[in-house]
Tab-separated table of C-alpha atoms in Angstrom:
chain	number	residue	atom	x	y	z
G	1	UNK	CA	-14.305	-2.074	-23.984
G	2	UNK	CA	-10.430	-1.267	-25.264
G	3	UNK	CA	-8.242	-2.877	-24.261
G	4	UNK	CA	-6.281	0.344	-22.924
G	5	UNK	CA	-9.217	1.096	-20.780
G	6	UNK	CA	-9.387	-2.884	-19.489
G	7	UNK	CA	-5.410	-2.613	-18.511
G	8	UNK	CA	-5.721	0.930	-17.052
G	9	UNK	CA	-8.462	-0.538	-14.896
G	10	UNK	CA	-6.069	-3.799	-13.817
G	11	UNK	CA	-3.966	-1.849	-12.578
G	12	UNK	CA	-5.711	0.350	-10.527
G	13	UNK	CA	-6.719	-3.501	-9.241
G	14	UNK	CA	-3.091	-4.479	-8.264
G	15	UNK	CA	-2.803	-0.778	-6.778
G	16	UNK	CA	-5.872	-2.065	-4.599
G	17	UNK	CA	-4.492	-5.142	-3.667
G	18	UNK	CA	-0.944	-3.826	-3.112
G	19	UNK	CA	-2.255	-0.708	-0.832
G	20	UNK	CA	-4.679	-3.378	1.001
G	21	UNK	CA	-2.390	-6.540	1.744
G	22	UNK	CA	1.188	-4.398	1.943
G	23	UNK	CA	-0.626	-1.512	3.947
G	24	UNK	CA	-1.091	-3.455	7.446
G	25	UNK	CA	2.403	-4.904	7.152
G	26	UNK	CA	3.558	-1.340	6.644
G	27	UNK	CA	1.221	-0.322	10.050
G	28	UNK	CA	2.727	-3.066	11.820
G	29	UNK	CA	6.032	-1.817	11.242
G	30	UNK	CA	4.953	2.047	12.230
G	31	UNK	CA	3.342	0.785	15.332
G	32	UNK	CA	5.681	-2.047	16.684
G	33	UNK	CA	8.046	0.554	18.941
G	34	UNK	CA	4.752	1.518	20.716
G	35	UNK	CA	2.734	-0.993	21.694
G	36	UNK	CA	5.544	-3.901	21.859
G	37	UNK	CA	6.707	-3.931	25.492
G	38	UNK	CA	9.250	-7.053	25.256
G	39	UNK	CA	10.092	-9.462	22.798
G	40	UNK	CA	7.267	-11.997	23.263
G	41	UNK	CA	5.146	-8.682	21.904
G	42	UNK	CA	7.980	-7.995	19.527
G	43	UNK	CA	8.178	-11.124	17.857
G	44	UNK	CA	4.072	-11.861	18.137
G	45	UNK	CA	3.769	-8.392	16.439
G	46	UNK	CA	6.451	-9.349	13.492
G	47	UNK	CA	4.718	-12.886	13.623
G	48	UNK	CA	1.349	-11.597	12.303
G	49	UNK	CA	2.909	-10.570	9.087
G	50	UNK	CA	6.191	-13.117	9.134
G	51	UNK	CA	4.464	-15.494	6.404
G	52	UNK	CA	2.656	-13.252	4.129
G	53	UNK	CA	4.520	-9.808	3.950
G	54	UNK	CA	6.613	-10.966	0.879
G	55	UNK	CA	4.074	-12.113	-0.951
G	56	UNK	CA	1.799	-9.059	-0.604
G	57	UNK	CA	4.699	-6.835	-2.033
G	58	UNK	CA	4.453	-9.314	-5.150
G	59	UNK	CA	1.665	-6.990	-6.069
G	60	UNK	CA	3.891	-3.729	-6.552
G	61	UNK	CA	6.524	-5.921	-8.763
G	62	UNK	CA	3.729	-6.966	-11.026
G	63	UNK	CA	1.837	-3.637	-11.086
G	64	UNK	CA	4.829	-2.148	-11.977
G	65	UNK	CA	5.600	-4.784	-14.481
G	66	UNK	CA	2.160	-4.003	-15.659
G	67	UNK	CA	2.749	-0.573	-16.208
G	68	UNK	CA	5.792	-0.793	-17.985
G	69	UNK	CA	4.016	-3.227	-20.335
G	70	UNK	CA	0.728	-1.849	-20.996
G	71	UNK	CA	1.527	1.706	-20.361
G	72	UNK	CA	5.726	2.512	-21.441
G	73	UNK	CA	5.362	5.924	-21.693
G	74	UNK	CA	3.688	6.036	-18.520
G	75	UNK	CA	6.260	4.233	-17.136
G	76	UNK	CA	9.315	6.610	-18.357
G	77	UNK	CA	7.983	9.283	-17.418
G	78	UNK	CA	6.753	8.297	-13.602
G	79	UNK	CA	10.130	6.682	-12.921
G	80	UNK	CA	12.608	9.409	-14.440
G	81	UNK	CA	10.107	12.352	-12.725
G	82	UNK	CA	10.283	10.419	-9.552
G	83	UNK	CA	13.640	8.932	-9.332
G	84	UNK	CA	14.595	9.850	-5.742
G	85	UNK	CA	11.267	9.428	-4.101
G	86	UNK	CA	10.817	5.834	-5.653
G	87	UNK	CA	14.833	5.389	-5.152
G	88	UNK	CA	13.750	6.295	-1.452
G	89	UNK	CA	10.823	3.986	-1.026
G	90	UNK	CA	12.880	1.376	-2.614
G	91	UNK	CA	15.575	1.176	-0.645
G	92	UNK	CA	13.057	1.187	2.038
G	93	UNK	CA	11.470	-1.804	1.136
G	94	UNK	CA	14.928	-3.556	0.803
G	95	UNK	CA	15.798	-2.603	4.874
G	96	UNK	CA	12.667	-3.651	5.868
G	97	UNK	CA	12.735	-6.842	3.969
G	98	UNK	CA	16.591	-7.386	5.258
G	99	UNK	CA	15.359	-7.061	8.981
G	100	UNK	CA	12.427	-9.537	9.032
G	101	UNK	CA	14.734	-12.112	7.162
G	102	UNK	CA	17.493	-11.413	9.763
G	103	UNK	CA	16.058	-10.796	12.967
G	104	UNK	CA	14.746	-14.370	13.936
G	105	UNK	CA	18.684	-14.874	13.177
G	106	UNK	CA	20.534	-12.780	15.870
G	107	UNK	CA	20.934	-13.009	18.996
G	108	UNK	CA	20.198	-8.825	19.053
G	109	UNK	CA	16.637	-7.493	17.392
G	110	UNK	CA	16.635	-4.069	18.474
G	111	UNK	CA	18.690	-2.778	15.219
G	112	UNK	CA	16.618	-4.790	12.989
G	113	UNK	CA	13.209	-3.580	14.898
G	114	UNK	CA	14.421	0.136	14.025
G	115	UNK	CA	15.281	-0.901	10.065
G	116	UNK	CA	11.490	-2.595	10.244
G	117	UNK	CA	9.997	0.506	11.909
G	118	UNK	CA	11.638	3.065	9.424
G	119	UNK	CA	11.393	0.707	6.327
G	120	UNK	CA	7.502	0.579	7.126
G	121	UNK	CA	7.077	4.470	7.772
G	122	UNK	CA	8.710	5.736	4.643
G	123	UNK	CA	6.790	3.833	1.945
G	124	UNK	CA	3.348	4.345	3.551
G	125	UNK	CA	4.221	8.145	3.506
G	126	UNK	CA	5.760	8.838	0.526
G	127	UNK	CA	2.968	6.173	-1.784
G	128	UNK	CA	1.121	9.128	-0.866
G	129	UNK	CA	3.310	12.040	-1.578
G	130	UNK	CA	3.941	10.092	-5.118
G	131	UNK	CA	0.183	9.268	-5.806
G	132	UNK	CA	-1.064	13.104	-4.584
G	133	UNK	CA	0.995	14.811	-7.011
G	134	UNK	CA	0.203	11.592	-10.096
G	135	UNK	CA	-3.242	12.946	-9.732
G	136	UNK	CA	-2.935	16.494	-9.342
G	137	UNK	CA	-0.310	16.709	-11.982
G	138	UNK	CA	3.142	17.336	-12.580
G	139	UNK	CA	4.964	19.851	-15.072
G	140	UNK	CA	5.659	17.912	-17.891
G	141	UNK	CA	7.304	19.532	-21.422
G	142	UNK	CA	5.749	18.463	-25.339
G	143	UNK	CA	8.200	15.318	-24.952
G	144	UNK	CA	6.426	14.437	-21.403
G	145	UNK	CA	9.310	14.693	-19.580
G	146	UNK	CA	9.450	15.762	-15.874
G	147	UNK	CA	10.407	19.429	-16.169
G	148	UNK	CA	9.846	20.165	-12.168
G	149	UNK	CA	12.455	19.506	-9.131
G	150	UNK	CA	11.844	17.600	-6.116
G	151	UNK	CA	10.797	20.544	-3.808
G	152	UNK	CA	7.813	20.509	-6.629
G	153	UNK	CA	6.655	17.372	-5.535
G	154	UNK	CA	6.919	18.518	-1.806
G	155	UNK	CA	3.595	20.098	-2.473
G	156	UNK	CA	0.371	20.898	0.631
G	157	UNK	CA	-1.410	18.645	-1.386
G	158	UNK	CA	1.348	15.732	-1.900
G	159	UNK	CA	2.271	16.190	1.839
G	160	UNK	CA	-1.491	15.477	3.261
G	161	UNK	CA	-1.406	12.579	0.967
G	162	UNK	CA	1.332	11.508	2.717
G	163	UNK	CA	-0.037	12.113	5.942
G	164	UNK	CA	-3.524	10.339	4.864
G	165	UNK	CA	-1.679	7.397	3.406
G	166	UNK	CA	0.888	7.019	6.638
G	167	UNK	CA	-2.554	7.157	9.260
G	168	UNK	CA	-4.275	5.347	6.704
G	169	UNK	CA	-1.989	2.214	6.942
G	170	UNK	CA	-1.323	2.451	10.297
G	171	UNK	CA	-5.237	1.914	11.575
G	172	UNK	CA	-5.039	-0.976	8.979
G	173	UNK	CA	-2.060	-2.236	11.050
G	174	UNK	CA	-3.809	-1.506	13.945
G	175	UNK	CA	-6.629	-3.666	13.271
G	176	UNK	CA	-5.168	-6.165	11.402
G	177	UNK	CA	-2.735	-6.937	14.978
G	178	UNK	CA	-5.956	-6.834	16.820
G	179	UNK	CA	-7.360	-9.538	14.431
G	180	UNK	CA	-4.087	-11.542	14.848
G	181	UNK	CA	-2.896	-11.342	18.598
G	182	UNK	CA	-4.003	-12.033	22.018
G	183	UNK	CA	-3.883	-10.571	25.831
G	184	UNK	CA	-1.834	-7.166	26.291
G	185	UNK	CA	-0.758	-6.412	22.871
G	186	UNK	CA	-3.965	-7.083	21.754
G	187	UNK	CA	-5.174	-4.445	23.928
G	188	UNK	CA	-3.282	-2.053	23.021
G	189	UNK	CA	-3.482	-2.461	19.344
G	190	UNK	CA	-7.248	-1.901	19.939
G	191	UNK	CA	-6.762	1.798	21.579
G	192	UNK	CA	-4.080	2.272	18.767
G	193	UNK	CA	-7.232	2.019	16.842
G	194	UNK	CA	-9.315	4.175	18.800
G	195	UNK	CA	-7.036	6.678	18.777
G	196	UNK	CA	-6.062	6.511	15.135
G	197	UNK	CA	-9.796	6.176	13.306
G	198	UNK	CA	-10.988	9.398	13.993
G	199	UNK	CA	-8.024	11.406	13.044
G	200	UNK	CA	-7.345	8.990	10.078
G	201	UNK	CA	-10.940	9.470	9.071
G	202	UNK	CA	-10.422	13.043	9.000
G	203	UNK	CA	-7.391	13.845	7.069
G	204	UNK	CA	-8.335	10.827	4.780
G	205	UNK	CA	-11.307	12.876	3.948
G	206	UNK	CA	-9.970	16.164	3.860
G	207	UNK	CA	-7.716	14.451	1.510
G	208	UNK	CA	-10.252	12.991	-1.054
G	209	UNK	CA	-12.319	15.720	-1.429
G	210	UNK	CA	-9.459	17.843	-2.757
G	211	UNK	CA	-8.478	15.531	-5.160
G	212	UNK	CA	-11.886	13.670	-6.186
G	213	UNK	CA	-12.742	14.430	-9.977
G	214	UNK	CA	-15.780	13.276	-11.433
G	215	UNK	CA	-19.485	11.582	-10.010
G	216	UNK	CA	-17.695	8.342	-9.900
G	217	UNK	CA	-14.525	9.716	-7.725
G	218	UNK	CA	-17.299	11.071	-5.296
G	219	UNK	CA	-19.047	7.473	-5.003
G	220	UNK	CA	-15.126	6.125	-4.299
G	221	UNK	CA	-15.384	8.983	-1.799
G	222	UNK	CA	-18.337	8.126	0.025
G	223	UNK	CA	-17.415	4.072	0.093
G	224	UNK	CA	-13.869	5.025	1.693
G	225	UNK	CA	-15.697	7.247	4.859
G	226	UNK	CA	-18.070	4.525	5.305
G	227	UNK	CA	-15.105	1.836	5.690
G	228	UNK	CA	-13.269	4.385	8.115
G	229	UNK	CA	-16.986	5.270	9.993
G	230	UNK	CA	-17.286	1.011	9.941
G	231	UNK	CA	-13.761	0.759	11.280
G	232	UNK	CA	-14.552	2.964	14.054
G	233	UNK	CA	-17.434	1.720	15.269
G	234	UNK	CA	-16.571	-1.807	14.548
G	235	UNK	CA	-13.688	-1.389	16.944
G	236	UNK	CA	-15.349	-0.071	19.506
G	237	UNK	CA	-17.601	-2.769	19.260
G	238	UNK	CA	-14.429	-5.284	19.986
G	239	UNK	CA	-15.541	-6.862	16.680
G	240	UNK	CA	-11.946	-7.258	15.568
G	241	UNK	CA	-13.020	-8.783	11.914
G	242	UNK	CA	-15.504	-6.758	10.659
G	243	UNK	CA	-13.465	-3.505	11.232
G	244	UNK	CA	-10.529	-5.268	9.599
G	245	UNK	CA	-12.986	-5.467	6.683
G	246	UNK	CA	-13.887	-2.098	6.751
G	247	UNK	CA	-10.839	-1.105	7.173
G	248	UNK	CA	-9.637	-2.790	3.860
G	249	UNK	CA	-13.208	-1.164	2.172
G	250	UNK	CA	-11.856	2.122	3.111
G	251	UNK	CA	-8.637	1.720	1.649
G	252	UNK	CA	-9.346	-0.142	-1.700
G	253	UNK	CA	-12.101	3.106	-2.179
G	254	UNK	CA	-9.206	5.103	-1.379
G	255	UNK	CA	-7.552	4.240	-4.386
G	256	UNK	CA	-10.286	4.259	-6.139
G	257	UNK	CA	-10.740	7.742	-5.371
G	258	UNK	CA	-7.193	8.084	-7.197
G	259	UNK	CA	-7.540	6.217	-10.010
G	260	UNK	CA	-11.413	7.500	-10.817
G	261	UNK	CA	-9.800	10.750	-10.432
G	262	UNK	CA	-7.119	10.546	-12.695
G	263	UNK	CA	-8.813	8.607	-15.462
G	264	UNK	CA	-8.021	9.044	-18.668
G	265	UNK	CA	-4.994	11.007	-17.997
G	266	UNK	CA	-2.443	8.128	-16.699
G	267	UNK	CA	0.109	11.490	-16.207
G	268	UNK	CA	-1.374	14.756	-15.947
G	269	UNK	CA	0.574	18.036	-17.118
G	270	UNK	CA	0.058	21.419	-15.610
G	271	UNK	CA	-0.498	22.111	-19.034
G	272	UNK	CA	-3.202	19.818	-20.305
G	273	UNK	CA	-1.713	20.123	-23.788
G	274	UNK	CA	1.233	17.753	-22.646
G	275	UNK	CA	-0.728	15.615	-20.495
G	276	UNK	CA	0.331	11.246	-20.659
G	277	UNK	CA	-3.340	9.661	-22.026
G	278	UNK	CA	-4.224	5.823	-21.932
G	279	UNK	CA	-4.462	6.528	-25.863
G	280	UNK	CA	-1.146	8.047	-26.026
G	281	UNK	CA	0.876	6.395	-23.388
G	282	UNK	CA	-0.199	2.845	-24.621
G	283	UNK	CA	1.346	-0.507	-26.018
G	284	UNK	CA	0.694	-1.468	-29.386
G	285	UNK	CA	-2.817	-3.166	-28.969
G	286	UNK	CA	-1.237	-6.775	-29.762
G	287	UNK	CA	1.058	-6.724	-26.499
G	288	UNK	CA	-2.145	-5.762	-24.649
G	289	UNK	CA	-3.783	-8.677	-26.291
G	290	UNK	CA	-0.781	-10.830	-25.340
G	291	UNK	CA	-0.466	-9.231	-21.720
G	292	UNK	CA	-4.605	-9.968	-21.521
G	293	UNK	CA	-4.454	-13.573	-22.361
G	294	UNK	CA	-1.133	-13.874	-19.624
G	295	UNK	CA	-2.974	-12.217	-17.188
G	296	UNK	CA	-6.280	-14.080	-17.804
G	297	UNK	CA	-4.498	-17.449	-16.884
G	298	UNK	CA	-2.161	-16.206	-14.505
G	299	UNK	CA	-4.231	-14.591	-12.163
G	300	UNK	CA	-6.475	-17.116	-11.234
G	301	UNK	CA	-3.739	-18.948	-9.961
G	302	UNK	CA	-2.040	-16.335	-7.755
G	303	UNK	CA	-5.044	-15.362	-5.836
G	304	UNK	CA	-5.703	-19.045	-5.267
G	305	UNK	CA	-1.772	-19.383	-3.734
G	306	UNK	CA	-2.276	-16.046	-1.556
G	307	UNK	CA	-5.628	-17.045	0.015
G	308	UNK	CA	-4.333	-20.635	1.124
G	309	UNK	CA	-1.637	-18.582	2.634
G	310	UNK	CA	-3.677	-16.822	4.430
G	311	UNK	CA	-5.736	-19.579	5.346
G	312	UNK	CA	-3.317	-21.364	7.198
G	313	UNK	CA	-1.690	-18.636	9.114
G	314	UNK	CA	-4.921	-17.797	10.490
G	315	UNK	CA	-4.539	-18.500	14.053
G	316	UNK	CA	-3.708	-15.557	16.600
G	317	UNK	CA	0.213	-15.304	17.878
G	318	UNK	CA	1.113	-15.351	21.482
G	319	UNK	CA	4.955	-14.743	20.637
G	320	UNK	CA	5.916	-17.926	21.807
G	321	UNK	CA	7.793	-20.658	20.929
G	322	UNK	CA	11.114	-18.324	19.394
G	323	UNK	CA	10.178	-19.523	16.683
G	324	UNK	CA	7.196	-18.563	15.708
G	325	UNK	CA	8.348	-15.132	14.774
G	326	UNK	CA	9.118	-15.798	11.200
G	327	UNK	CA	8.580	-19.741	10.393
């Protein structure tokens, strides 16, 4: 296999793992002005994600550190043709991160509770807007530069991604706080769910099928409704694990879809002719090899760290002791 095809895939991995991992804290966030009704419920909610969320956004720094290493000209061209969206999402991630560092550290939360809510909902929306329009392509010129404006990437298309991506993560917070938390909040995350599955399942769908290109996109396809159909029923069920699980299933075949989809082109053009390639978008194959052999002995390690993480902040959050909100 080249080694263009073994990065291209690697990424699509750290895509996976970002959308996964990042895509409950970012439903947390959505849903904590709804189902929080004091600060016990406020700080149980922010709790649940309090020792993990910055080390689940590790995954979009090295998937874009990935990109910009395996694939430059993929990189350029995504980053110069998407400046304010990213520049949006971005400075996003920076409130968000700002107000879980800082709320356990004032005596008010309610600003930094509205900086978490909207720092949650505008990444999970526009990943899709930005991933909708990667796939469906983009008008790019000979040189592969960006050649549209931003009401181009305000597309149907790119705005039901959107949509699908924003439900999508918040049923995956929805879950993942039923998973974590006990007695009224609990409760309500669980008819958060309820509520959310069958719409999410729906426009999720709606979504993939419009985009899906190629057998293997359709498999992705199928493998995402079944985690959404598992979520639902699993929920119903009260089985709080297993439709966390298929919750994650869903969304890791969601990207799938996207990446099955858009594979070989790393950037489609309107005009095929102009189209980014993994052949023509790639490093030179010895900083492959040298990113291969990094990566190889890297990895390993990482996804050792995260799981212990995880491990240990296993236990389901009441909200109490202070605390326990973000230490």
């Amino acid at each position: 296999m080249e080694l263009t095809t073994v990065w291209f895939a690697l990424i699509a991995v750290l895509w996976t793992g970002y959308f996964v991992l990042e895509g409950f804290d970012f439903g947390v966030g959505v849903l904590l002005p709804f189902l929080a009704r004091g600060e016990a419920d406020r700080r149980a909610a922010v709790g649940t994600i309090g020792p993990v969320w910055d080390g689940n956004e590790v995954w979009l720094l090295v998937a874009g550190g990935a990109t910009f290493a395996a694939f430059p000209e993929w990189y350029a061209t995504l980053f110069s043709g998407f400046y304010l969206p990213l520049f949006l999402i971005l400075l996003a991630l920076i409130a968000r991160g700002v107000a879980l560092e800082y709320r356990g550290k004032s005596d008010g939360t309610r600003g930094w509770d509205r900086a978490f809510f909207w720092g949650s909902l505008v990444p999970a929306l526009l990943w899709g807007v930005a991933f909708a329009n990667i796939v469906r392509g983009v008008p790019l010129d000979a040189g592969h530069e960006y050649t549209g404006t931003l009401l181009t990437l305000l597309n149907p298309v790119a705005l039901l991604g959107g949509a699908a991506t924003l439900l999508l993560f918040t049923l995956h917070g929805a879950v993942f706080l039923a998973l974590r938390t006990v007695s009224d909040l609990r409760r309500r995350a669980i008819r958060a769910a309820r509520v959310l599955a069958p719409v999410a399942l729906v426009v999720v769908t709606a979504f993939l099928v419009l985009i899906r290109s190629g057998a293997l996109s359709w498999v992705a396809v199928a493998v995402a409704v079944a985690g959404l159909l598992g979520t639902v029923a699993a929920t119903a069920a009260g089985r709080d694990g297993w439709a966390f699980a298929a919750s994650a299933a869903g969304i890791a075949a969601f990207t799938a879809t996207l990446f099955t989809s858009l594979w070989p082109d790393v950037m489609p053009a309107l005009d095929p002719a102009n189209s980014l390639t993994v052949a023509n978008a790639a490093s030179s194959p010895y900083t492959l090899t040298v990113m291969t052999w990094v990566a190889a002995v890297c990895t390993p390690v990482v996804l050792a760290y995260q799981a212990w993480t995880y491990w240990v902040f296993r236990r389901r959050l009441t909200g109490e002791p202070p605390r326990a909100a973000l230490h």
